[in-house]
mmCIF file of C-alpha atoms and ligand atoms in Angstrom:
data_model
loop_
_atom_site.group_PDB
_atom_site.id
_atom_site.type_symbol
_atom_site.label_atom_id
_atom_site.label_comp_id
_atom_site.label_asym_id
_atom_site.label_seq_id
_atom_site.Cartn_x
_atom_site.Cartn_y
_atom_site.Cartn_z
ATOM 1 C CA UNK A 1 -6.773 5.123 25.028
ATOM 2 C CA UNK A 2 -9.966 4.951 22.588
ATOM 3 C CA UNK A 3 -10.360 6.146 19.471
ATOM 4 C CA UNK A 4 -13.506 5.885 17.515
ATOM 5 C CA UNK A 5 -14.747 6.667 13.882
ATOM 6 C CA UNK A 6 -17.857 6.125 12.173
ATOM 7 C CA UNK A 7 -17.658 5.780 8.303
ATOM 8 C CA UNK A 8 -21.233 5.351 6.087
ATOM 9 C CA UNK A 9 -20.204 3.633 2.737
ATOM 10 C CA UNK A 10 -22.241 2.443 -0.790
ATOM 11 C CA UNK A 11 -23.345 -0.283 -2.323
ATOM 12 C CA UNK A 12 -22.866 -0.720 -5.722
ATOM 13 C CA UNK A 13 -24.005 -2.571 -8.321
ATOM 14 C CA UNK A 14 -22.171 -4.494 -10.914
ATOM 15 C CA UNK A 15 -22.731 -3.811 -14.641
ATOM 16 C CA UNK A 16 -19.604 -6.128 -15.523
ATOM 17 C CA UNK A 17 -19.220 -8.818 -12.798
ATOM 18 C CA UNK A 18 -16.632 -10.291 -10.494
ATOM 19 C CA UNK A 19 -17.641 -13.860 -10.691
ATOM 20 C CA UNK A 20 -14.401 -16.490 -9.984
ATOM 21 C CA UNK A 21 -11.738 -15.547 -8.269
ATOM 22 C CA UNK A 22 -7.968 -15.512 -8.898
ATOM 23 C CA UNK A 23 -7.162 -15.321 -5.302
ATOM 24 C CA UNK A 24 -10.283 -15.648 -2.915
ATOM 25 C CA UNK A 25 -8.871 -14.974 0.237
ATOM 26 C CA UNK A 26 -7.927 -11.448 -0.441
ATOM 27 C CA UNK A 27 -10.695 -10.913 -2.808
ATOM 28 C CA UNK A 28 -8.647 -10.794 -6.399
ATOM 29 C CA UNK A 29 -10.956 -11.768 -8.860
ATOM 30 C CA UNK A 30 -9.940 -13.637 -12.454
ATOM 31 C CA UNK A 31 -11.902 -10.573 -14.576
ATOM 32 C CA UNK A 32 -11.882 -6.870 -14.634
ATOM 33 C CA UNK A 33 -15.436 -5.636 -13.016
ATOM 34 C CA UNK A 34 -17.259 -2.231 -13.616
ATOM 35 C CA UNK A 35 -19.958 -0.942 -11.023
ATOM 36 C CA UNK A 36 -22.082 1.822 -10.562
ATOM 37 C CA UNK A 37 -21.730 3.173 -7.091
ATOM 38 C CA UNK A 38 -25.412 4.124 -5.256
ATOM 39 C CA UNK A 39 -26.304 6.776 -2.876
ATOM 40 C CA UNK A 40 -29.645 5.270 -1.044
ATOM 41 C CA UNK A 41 -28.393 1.929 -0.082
ATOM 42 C CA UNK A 42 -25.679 2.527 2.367
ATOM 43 C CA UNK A 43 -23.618 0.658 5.144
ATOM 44 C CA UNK A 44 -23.068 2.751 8.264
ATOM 45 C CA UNK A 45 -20.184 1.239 11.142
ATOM 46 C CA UNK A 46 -18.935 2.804 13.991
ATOM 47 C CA UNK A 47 -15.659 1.521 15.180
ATOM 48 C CA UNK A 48 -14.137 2.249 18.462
ATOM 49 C CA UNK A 49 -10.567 0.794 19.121
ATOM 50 C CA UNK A 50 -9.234 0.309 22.726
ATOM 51 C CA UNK A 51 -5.729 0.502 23.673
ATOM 52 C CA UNK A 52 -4.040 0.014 26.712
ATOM 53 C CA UNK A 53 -7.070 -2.248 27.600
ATOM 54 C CA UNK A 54 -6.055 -4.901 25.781
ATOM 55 C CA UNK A 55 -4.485 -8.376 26.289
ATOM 56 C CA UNK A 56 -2.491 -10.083 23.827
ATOM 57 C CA UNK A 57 -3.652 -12.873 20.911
ATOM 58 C CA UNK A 58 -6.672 -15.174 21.932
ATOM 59 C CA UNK A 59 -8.061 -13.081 24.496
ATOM 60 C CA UNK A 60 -7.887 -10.294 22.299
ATOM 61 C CA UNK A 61 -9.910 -11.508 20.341
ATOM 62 C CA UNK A 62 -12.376 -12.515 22.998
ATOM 63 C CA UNK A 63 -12.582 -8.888 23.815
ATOM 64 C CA UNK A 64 -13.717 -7.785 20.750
ATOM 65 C CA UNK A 65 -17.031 -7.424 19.935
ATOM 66 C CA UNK A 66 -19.690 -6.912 17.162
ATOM 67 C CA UNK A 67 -23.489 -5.424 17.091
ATOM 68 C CA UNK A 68 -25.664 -5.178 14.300
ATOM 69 C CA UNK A 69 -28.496 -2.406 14.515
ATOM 70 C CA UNK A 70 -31.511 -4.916 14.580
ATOM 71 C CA UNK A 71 -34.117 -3.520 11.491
ATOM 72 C CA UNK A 72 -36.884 -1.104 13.202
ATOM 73 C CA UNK A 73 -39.707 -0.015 11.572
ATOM 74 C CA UNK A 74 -37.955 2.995 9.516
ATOM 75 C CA UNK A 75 -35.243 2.335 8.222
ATOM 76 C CA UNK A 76 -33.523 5.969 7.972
ATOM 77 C CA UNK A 77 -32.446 6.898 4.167
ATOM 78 C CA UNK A 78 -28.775 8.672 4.340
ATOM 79 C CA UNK A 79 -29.069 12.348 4.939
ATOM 80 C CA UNK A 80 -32.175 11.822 6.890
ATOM 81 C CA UNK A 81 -31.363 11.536 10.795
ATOM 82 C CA UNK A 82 -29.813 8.151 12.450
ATOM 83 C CA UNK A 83 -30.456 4.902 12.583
ATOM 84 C CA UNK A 84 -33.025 3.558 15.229
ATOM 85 C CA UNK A 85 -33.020 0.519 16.281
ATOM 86 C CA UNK A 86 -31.258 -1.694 19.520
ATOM 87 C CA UNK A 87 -27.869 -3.060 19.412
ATOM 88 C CA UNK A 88 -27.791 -7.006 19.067
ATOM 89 C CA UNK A 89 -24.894 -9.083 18.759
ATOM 90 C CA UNK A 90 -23.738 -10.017 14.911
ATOM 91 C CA UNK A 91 -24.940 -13.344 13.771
ATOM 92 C CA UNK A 92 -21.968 -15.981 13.975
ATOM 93 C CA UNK A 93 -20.754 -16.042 10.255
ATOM 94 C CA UNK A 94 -21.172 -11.919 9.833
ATOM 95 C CA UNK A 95 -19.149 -11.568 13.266
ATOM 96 C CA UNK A 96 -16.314 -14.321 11.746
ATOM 97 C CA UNK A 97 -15.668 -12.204 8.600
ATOM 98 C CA UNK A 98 -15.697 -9.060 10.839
ATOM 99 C CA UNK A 99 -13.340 -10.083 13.625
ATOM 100 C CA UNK A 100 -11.021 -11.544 10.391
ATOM 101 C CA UNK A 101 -11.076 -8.543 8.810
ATOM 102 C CA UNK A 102 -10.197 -6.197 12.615
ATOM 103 C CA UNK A 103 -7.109 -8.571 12.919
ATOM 104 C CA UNK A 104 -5.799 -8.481 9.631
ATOM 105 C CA UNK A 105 -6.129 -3.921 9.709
ATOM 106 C CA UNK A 106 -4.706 -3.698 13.127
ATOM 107 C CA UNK A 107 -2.071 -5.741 12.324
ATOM 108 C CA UNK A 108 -1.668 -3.625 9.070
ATOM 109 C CA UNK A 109 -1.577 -0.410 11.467
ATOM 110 C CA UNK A 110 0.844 -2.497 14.035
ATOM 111 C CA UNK A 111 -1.968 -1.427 16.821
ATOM 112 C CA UNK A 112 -2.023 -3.237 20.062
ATOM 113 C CA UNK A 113 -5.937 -3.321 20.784
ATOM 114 C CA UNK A 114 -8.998 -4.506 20.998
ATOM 115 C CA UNK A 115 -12.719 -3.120 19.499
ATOM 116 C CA UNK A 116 -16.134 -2.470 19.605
ATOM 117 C CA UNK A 117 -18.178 -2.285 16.547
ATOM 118 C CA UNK A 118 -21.432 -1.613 15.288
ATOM 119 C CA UNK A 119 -23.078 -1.826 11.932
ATOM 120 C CA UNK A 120 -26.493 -1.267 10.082
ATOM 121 C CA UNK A 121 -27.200 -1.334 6.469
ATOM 122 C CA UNK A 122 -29.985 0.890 4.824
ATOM 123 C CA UNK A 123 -31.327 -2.030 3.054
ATOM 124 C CA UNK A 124 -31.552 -6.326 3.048
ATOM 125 C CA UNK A 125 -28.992 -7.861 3.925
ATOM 126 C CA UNK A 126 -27.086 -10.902 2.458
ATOM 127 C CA UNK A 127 -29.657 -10.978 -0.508
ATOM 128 C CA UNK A 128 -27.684 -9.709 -2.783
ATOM 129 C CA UNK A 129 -27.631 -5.855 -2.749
ATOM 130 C CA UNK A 130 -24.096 -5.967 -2.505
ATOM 131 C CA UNK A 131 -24.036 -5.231 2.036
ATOM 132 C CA UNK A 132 -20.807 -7.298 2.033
ATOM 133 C CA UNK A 133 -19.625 -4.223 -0.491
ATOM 134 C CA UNK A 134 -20.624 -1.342 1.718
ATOM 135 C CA UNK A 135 -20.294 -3.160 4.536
ATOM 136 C CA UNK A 136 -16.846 -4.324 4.475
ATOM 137 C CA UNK A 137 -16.131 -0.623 2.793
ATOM 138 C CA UNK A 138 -17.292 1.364 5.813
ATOM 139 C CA UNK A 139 -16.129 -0.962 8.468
ATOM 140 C CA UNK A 140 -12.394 -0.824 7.318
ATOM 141 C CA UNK A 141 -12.503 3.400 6.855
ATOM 142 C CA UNK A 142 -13.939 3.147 9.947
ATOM 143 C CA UNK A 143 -11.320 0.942 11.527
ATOM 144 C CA UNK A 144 -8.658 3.176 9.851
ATOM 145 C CA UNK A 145 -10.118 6.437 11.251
ATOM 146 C CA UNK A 146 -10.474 4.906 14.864
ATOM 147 C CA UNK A 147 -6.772 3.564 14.735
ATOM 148 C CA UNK A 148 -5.836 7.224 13.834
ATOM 149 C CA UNK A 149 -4.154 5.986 10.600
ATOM 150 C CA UNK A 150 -4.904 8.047 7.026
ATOM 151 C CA UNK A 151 -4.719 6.295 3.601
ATOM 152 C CA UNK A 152 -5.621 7.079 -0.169
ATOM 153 C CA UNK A 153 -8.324 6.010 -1.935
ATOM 154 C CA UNK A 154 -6.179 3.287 -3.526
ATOM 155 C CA UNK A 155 -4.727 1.870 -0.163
ATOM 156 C CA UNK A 156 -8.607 2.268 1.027
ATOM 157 C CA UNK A 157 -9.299 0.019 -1.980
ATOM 158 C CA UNK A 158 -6.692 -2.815 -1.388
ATOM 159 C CA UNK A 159 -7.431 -2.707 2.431
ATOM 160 C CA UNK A 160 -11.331 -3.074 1.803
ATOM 161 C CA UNK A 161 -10.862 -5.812 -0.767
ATOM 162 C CA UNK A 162 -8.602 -7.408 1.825
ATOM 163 C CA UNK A 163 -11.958 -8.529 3.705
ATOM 164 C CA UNK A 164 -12.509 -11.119 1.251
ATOM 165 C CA UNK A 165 -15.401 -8.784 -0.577
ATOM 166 C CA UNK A 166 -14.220 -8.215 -3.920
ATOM 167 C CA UNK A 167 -16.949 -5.670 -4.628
ATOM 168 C CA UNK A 168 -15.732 -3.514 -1.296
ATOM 169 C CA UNK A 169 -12.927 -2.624 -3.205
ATOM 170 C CA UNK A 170 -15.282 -1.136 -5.433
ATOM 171 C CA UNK A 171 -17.500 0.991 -2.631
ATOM 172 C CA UNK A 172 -14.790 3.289 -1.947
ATOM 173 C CA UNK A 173 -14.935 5.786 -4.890
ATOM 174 C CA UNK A 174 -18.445 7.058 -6.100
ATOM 175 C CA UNK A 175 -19.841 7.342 -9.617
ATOM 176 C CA UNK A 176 -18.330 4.733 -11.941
ATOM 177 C CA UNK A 177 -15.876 2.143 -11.140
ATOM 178 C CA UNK A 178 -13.540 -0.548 -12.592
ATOM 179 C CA UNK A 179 -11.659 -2.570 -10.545
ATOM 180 C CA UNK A 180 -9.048 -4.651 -12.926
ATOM 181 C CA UNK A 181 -8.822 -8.678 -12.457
ATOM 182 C CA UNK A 182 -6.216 -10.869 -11.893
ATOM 183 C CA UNK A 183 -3.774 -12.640 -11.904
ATOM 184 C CA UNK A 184 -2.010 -9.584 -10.871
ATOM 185 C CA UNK A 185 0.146 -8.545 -7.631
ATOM 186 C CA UNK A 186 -2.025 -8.013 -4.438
ATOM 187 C CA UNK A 187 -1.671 -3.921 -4.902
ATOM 188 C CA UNK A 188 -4.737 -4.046 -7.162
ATOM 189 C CA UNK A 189 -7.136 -1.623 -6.707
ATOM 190 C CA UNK A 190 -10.593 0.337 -7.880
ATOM 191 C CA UNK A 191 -9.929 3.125 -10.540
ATOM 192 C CA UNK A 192 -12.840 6.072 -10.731
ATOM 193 C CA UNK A 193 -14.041 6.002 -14.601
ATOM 194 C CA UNK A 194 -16.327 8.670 -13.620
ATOM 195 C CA UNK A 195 -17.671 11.098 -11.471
ATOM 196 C CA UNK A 196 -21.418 10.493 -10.629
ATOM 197 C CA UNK A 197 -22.155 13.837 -12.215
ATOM 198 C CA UNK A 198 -20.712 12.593 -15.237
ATOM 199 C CA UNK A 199 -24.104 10.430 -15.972
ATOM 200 C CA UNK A 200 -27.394 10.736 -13.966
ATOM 201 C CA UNK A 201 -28.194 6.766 -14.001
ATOM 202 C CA UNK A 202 -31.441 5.465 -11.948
ATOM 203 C CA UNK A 203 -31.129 1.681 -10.342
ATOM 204 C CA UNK A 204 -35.253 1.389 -9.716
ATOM 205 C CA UNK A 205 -34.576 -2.224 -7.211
ATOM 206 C CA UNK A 206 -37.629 -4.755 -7.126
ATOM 207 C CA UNK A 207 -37.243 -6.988 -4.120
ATOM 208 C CA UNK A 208 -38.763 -10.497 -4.815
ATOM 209 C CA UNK A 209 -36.893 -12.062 -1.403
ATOM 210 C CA UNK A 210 -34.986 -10.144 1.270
ATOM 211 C CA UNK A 211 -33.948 -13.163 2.950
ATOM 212 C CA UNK A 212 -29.893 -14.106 2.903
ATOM 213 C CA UNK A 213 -29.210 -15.856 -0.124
ATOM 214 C CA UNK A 214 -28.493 -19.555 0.466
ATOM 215 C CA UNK A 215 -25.223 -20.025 -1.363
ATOM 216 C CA UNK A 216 -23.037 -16.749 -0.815
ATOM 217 C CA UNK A 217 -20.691 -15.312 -3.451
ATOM 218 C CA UNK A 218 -17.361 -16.425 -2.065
ATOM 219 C CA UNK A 219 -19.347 -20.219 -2.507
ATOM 220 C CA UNK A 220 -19.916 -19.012 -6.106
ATOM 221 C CA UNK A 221 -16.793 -17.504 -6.840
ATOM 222 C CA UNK A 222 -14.875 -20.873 -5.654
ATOM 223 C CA UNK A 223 -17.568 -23.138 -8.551
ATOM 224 C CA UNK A 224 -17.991 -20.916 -11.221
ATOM 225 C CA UNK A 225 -14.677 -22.637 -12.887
ATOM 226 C CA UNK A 226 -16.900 -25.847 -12.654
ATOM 227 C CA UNK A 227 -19.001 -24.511 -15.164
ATOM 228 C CA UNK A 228 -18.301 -25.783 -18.648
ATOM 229 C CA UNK A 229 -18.822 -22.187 -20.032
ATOM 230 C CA UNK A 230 -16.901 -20.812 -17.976
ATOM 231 C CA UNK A 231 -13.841 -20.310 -20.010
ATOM 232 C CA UNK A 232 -16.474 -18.723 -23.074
ATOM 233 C CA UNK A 233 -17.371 -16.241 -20.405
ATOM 234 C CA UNK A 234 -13.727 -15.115 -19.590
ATOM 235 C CA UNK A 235 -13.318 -15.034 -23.378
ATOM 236 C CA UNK A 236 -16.576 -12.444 -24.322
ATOM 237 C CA UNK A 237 -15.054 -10.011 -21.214
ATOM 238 C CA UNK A 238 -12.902 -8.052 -22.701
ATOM 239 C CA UNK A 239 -15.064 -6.770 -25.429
ATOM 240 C CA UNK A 240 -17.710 -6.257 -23.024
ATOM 241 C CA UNK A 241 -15.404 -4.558 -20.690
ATOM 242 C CA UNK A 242 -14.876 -1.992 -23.814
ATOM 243 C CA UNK A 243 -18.517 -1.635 -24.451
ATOM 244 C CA UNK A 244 -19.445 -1.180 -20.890
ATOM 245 C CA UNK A 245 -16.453 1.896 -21.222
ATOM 246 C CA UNK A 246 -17.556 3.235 -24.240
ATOM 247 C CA UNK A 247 -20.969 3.350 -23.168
ATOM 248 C CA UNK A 248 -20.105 5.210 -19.897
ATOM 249 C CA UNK A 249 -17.864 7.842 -21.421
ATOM 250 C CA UNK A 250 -20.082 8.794 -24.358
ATOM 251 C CA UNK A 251 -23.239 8.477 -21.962
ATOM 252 C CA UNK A 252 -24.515 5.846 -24.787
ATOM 253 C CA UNK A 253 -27.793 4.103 -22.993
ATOM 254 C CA UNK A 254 -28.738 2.269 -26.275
ATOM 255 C CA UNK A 255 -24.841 0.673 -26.362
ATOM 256 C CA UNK A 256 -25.015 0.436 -21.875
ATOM 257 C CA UNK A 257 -28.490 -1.681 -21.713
ATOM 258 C CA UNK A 258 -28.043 -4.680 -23.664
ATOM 259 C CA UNK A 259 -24.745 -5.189 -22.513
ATOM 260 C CA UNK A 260 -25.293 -4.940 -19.352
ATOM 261 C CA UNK A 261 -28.451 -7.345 -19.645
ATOM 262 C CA UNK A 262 -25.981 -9.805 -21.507
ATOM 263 C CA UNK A 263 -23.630 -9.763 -18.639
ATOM 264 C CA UNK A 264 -26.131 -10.515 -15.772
ATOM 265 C CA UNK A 265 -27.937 -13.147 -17.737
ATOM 266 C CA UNK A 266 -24.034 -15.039 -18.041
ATOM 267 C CA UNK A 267 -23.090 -14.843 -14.310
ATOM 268 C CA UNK A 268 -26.251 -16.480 -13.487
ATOM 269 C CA UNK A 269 -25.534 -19.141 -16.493
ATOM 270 C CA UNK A 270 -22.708 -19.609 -15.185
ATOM 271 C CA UNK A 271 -24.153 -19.915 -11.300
ATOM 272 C CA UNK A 272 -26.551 -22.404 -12.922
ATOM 273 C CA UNK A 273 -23.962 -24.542 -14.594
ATOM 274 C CA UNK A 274 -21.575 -24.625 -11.844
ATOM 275 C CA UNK A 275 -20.965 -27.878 -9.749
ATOM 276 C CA UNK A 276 -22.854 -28.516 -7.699
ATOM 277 C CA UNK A 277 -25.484 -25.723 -9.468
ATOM 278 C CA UNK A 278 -26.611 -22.626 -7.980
ATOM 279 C CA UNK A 279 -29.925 -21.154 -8.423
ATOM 280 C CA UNK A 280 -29.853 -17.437 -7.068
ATOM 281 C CA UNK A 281 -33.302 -16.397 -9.103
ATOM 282 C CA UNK A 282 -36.820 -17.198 -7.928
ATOM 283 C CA UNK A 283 -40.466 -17.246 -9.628
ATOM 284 C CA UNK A 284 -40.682 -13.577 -8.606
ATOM 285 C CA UNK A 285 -37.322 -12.603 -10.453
ATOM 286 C CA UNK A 286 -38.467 -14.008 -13.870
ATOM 287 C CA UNK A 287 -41.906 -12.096 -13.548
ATOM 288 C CA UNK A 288 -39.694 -8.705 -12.762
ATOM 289 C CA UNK A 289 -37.585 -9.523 -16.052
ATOM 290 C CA UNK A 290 -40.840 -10.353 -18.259
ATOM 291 C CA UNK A 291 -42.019 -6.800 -17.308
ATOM 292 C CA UNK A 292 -38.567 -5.141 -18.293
ATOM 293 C CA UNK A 293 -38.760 -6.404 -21.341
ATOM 294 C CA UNK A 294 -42.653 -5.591 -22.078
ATOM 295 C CA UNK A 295 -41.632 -1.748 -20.906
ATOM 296 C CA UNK A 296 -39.429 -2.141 -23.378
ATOM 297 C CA UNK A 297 -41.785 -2.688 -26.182
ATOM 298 C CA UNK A 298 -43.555 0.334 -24.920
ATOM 299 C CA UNK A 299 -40.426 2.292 -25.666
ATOM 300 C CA UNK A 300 -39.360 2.512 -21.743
ATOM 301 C CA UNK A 301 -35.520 3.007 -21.600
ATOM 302 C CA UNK A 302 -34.600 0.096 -19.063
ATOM 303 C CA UNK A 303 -32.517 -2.864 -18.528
ATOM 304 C CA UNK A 304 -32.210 -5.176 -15.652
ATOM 305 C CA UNK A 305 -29.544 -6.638 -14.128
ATOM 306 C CA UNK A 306 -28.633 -9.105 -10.969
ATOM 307 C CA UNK A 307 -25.704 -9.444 -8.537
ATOM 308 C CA UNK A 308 -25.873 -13.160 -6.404
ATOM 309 C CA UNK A 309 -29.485 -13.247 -5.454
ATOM 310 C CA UNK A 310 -32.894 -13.091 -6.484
ATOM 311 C CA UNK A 311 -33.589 -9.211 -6.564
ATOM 312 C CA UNK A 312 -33.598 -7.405 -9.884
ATOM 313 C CA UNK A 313 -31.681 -4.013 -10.511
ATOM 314 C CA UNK A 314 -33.433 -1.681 -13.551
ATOM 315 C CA UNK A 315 -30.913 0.465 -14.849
ATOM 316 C CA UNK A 316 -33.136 3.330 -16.514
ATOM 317 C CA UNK A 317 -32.577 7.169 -17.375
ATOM 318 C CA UNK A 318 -34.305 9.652 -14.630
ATOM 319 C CA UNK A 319 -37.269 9.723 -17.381
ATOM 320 C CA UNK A 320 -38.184 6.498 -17.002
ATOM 321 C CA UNK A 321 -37.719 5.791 -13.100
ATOM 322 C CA UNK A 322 -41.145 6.810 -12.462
ATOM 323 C CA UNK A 323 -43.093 4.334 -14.742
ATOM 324 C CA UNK A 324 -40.367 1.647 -13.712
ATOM 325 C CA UNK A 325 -40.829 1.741 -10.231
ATOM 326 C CA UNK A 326 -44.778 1.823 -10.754
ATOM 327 C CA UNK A 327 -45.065 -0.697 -13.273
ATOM 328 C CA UNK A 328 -42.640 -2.666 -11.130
ATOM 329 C CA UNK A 329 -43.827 -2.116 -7.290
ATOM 330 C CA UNK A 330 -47.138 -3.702 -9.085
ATOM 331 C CA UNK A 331 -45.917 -6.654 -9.561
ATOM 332 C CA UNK A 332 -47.737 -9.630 -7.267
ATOM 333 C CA UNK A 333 -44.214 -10.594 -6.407
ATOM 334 C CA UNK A 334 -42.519 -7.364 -5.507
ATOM 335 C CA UNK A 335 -42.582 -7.206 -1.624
ATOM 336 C CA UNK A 336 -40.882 -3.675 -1.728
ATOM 337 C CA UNK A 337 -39.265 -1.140 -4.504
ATOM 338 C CA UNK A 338 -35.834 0.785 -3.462
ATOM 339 C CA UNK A 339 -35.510 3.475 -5.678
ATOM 340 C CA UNK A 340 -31.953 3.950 -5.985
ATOM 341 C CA UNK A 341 -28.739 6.233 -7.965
ATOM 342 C CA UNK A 342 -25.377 6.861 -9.011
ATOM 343 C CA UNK A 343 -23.912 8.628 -6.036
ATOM 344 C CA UNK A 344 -20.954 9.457 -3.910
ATOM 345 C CA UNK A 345 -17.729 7.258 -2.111
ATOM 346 C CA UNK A 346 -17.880 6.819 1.309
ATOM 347 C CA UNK A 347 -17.205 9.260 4.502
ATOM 348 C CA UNK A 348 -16.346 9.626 8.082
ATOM 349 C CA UNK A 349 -19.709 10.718 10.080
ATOM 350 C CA UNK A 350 -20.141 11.904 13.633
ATOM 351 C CA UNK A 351 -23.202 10.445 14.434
ATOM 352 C CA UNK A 352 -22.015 7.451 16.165
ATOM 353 C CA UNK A 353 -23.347 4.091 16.379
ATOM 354 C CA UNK A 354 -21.684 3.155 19.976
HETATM 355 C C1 DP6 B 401 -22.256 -11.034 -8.144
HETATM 356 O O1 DP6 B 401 -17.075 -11.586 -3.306
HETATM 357 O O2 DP6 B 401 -17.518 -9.115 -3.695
HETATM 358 O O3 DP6 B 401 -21.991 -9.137 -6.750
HETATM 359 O O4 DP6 B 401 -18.529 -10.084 -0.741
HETATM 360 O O5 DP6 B 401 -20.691 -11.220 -1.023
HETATM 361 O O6 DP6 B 401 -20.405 -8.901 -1.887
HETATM 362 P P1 DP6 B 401 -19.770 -10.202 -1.557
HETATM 363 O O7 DP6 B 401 -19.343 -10.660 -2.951
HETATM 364 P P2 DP6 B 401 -17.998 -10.492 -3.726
HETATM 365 O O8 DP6 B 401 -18.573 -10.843 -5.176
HETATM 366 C C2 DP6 B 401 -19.396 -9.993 -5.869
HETATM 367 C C3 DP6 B 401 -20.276 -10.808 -6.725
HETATM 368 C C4 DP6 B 401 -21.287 -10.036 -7.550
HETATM 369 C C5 DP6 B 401 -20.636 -9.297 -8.726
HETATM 370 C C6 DP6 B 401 -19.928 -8.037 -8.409
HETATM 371 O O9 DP6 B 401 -20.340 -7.268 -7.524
HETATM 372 O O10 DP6 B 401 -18.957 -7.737 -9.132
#
């Protein structure tokens, strides 16, 4: 027997971080996190599951197997026809989390089989845009639809955040999300704050490198208690977690901006002050911020912000996304702009990958 499901699923983007984790295996981070969820960049997976075929433990697992969509020349934007491009086997450590994560949801469903999979992203990959988010969101709805199995959002949550990726738990509602920290049971799950309709946010994305980052997040997650300021960081949260709340239920851009400026500017202290250090941001990244803050002075509503890598996310009203992106895609080290907004949870598709 086969059953197959394809799922598409967000990114998001963190306005209060996960950064350290309580439990890192099943992604349980130490603080509470707040994202926006986007609509452009998007994770699509197909998942076909084969029963009956299938042979027990080890060569199970040999049966599986995992494709990426290699990049073509277009990548499609959702809503606008499929995604072209040939089938190529997953690289090695992409294939290891996905295989991990197959095991662990069919032996959630108690499902004797083996699968196929394929995957494509909308966007870079690994340089953090948050893929591992929408990734790991859409590959386990689309595990659970192909193993014929129906959940809630909250199971969906604790199921995606299962895969190691924090943040997935995250991808499964749309508009604004919190998902609480630890140390707490491992039932916790994302909470909607808001609708996307609720606040008509712009995330204008300036890519200065779209190469995989060189230390991942689970890496960072595991040293950021190495930093000496780390325990100041945990301290400032919960105020910040109250701003960032505030902000988003009055619709308060003026109160939003700086703190969400304040928090990206910490994770990365605290990336740089970890042991050994990690440097995520490059020459290109500073020039991006330097121009966010001379928009500023112009009276341009905007405020960056940056998940585990080197590409810059400008948080602006629809008003200013225009000048953003232009004054942005300008820039001599901006290889490519992705304009980008609050948007919708994920969903089954029948376009199919395999
Ligand atoms: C900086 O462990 O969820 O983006 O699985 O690689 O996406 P990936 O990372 P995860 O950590 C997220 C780190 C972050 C902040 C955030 O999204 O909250």
């Amino acid at each position: 027997m086969r059953g197959k499901a394809t799922a598409t699923a967000p990114a998001n983007i963190a306005l209060v971080k996960y950064w350290g984790a309580h439990d890192l295996s099943s992604g349980i981070p130490l603080n509470a996190s707040i994202s926006m969820t986007l609509s452009r960049c998007v994770s699509t997976c197909t998942v076909e599951a084969r029963t009956g075929d299938a042979a027990g433990g080890a060569a199970r697992e040999e049966s599986n197997e995992v494709y990426v969509v290699a990049p073509g020349e277009h990548w499609p934007a959702p809503g606008e026809g499929r995604a072209q491009g040939e089938l190529r086997p997953a690289p090695d450590a992409f294939a290891r989390r996905v295989l991990d994560h197959l095991e662990r949801l069919r032996r959630w469903a108690g499902a004797d089989c083996s699968f196929r999979v394929a995957t494509h992203n909308s966007f870079p990959s690994g340089a953090g845009l948050a893929s591992s988010a929408s990734g790991f969101a859409a590959l386990t709805l689309a595990t659970v639809g192909a193993l014929g199995a129906e959940v809630t959002a909250e199971e969906l949550s604790i199921l995606a955040r299962r895969s190691g990726s924090g943040s997935a738990a995250r991808s499964v509602l749309g508009g604004y999300v919190e998902l609480p920290g630890g140390p707490v049971p491992d039932d916790v799950y994302a909470r909607q704050l808001a609708e996307p309709g609720h606040w008509d946010l712009r995330d204008v994305i300036a890519i200065v490198a779209a190469e995989p980052k060189a230390v991942s997040s689970l890496e960072g997650h595991a040293r950021a208690p190495s930093s000496p300021y780390f325990r100041e960081r945990l301290a400032c949260l919960a105020d910040r977690l109250t701003v960032v709340r505030e902000a988003l239920a009055r619709r308060d851009f003026d109160l939003l901006g700086p703190a969400v400026e304040e928090e990206a500017v910490d994770l990365h202290l605290i990336a740089m002050s970890s042991s050994p250090p990690i440097f995520y941001w490059r020459p290109g990244t500073l020039e991006v911020l330097e121009a966010v803050r001379r928009l500023r002075t112009e009276g341009v509503k905007a405020y960056f912000t940056i998940d585990a890598g080197p590409n810059v996310h400008v948080i602006c009203p629809p008003d200013a996304e225009e000048t953003v992106a232009s004054r942005l895609g300008a820039l001599g080290s901006v290889r490519e702009i992705i304009r980008d907004r609050v948007g919708p949870g994920p969903e089954l598709i029948e376009e199919h990958l395999l």
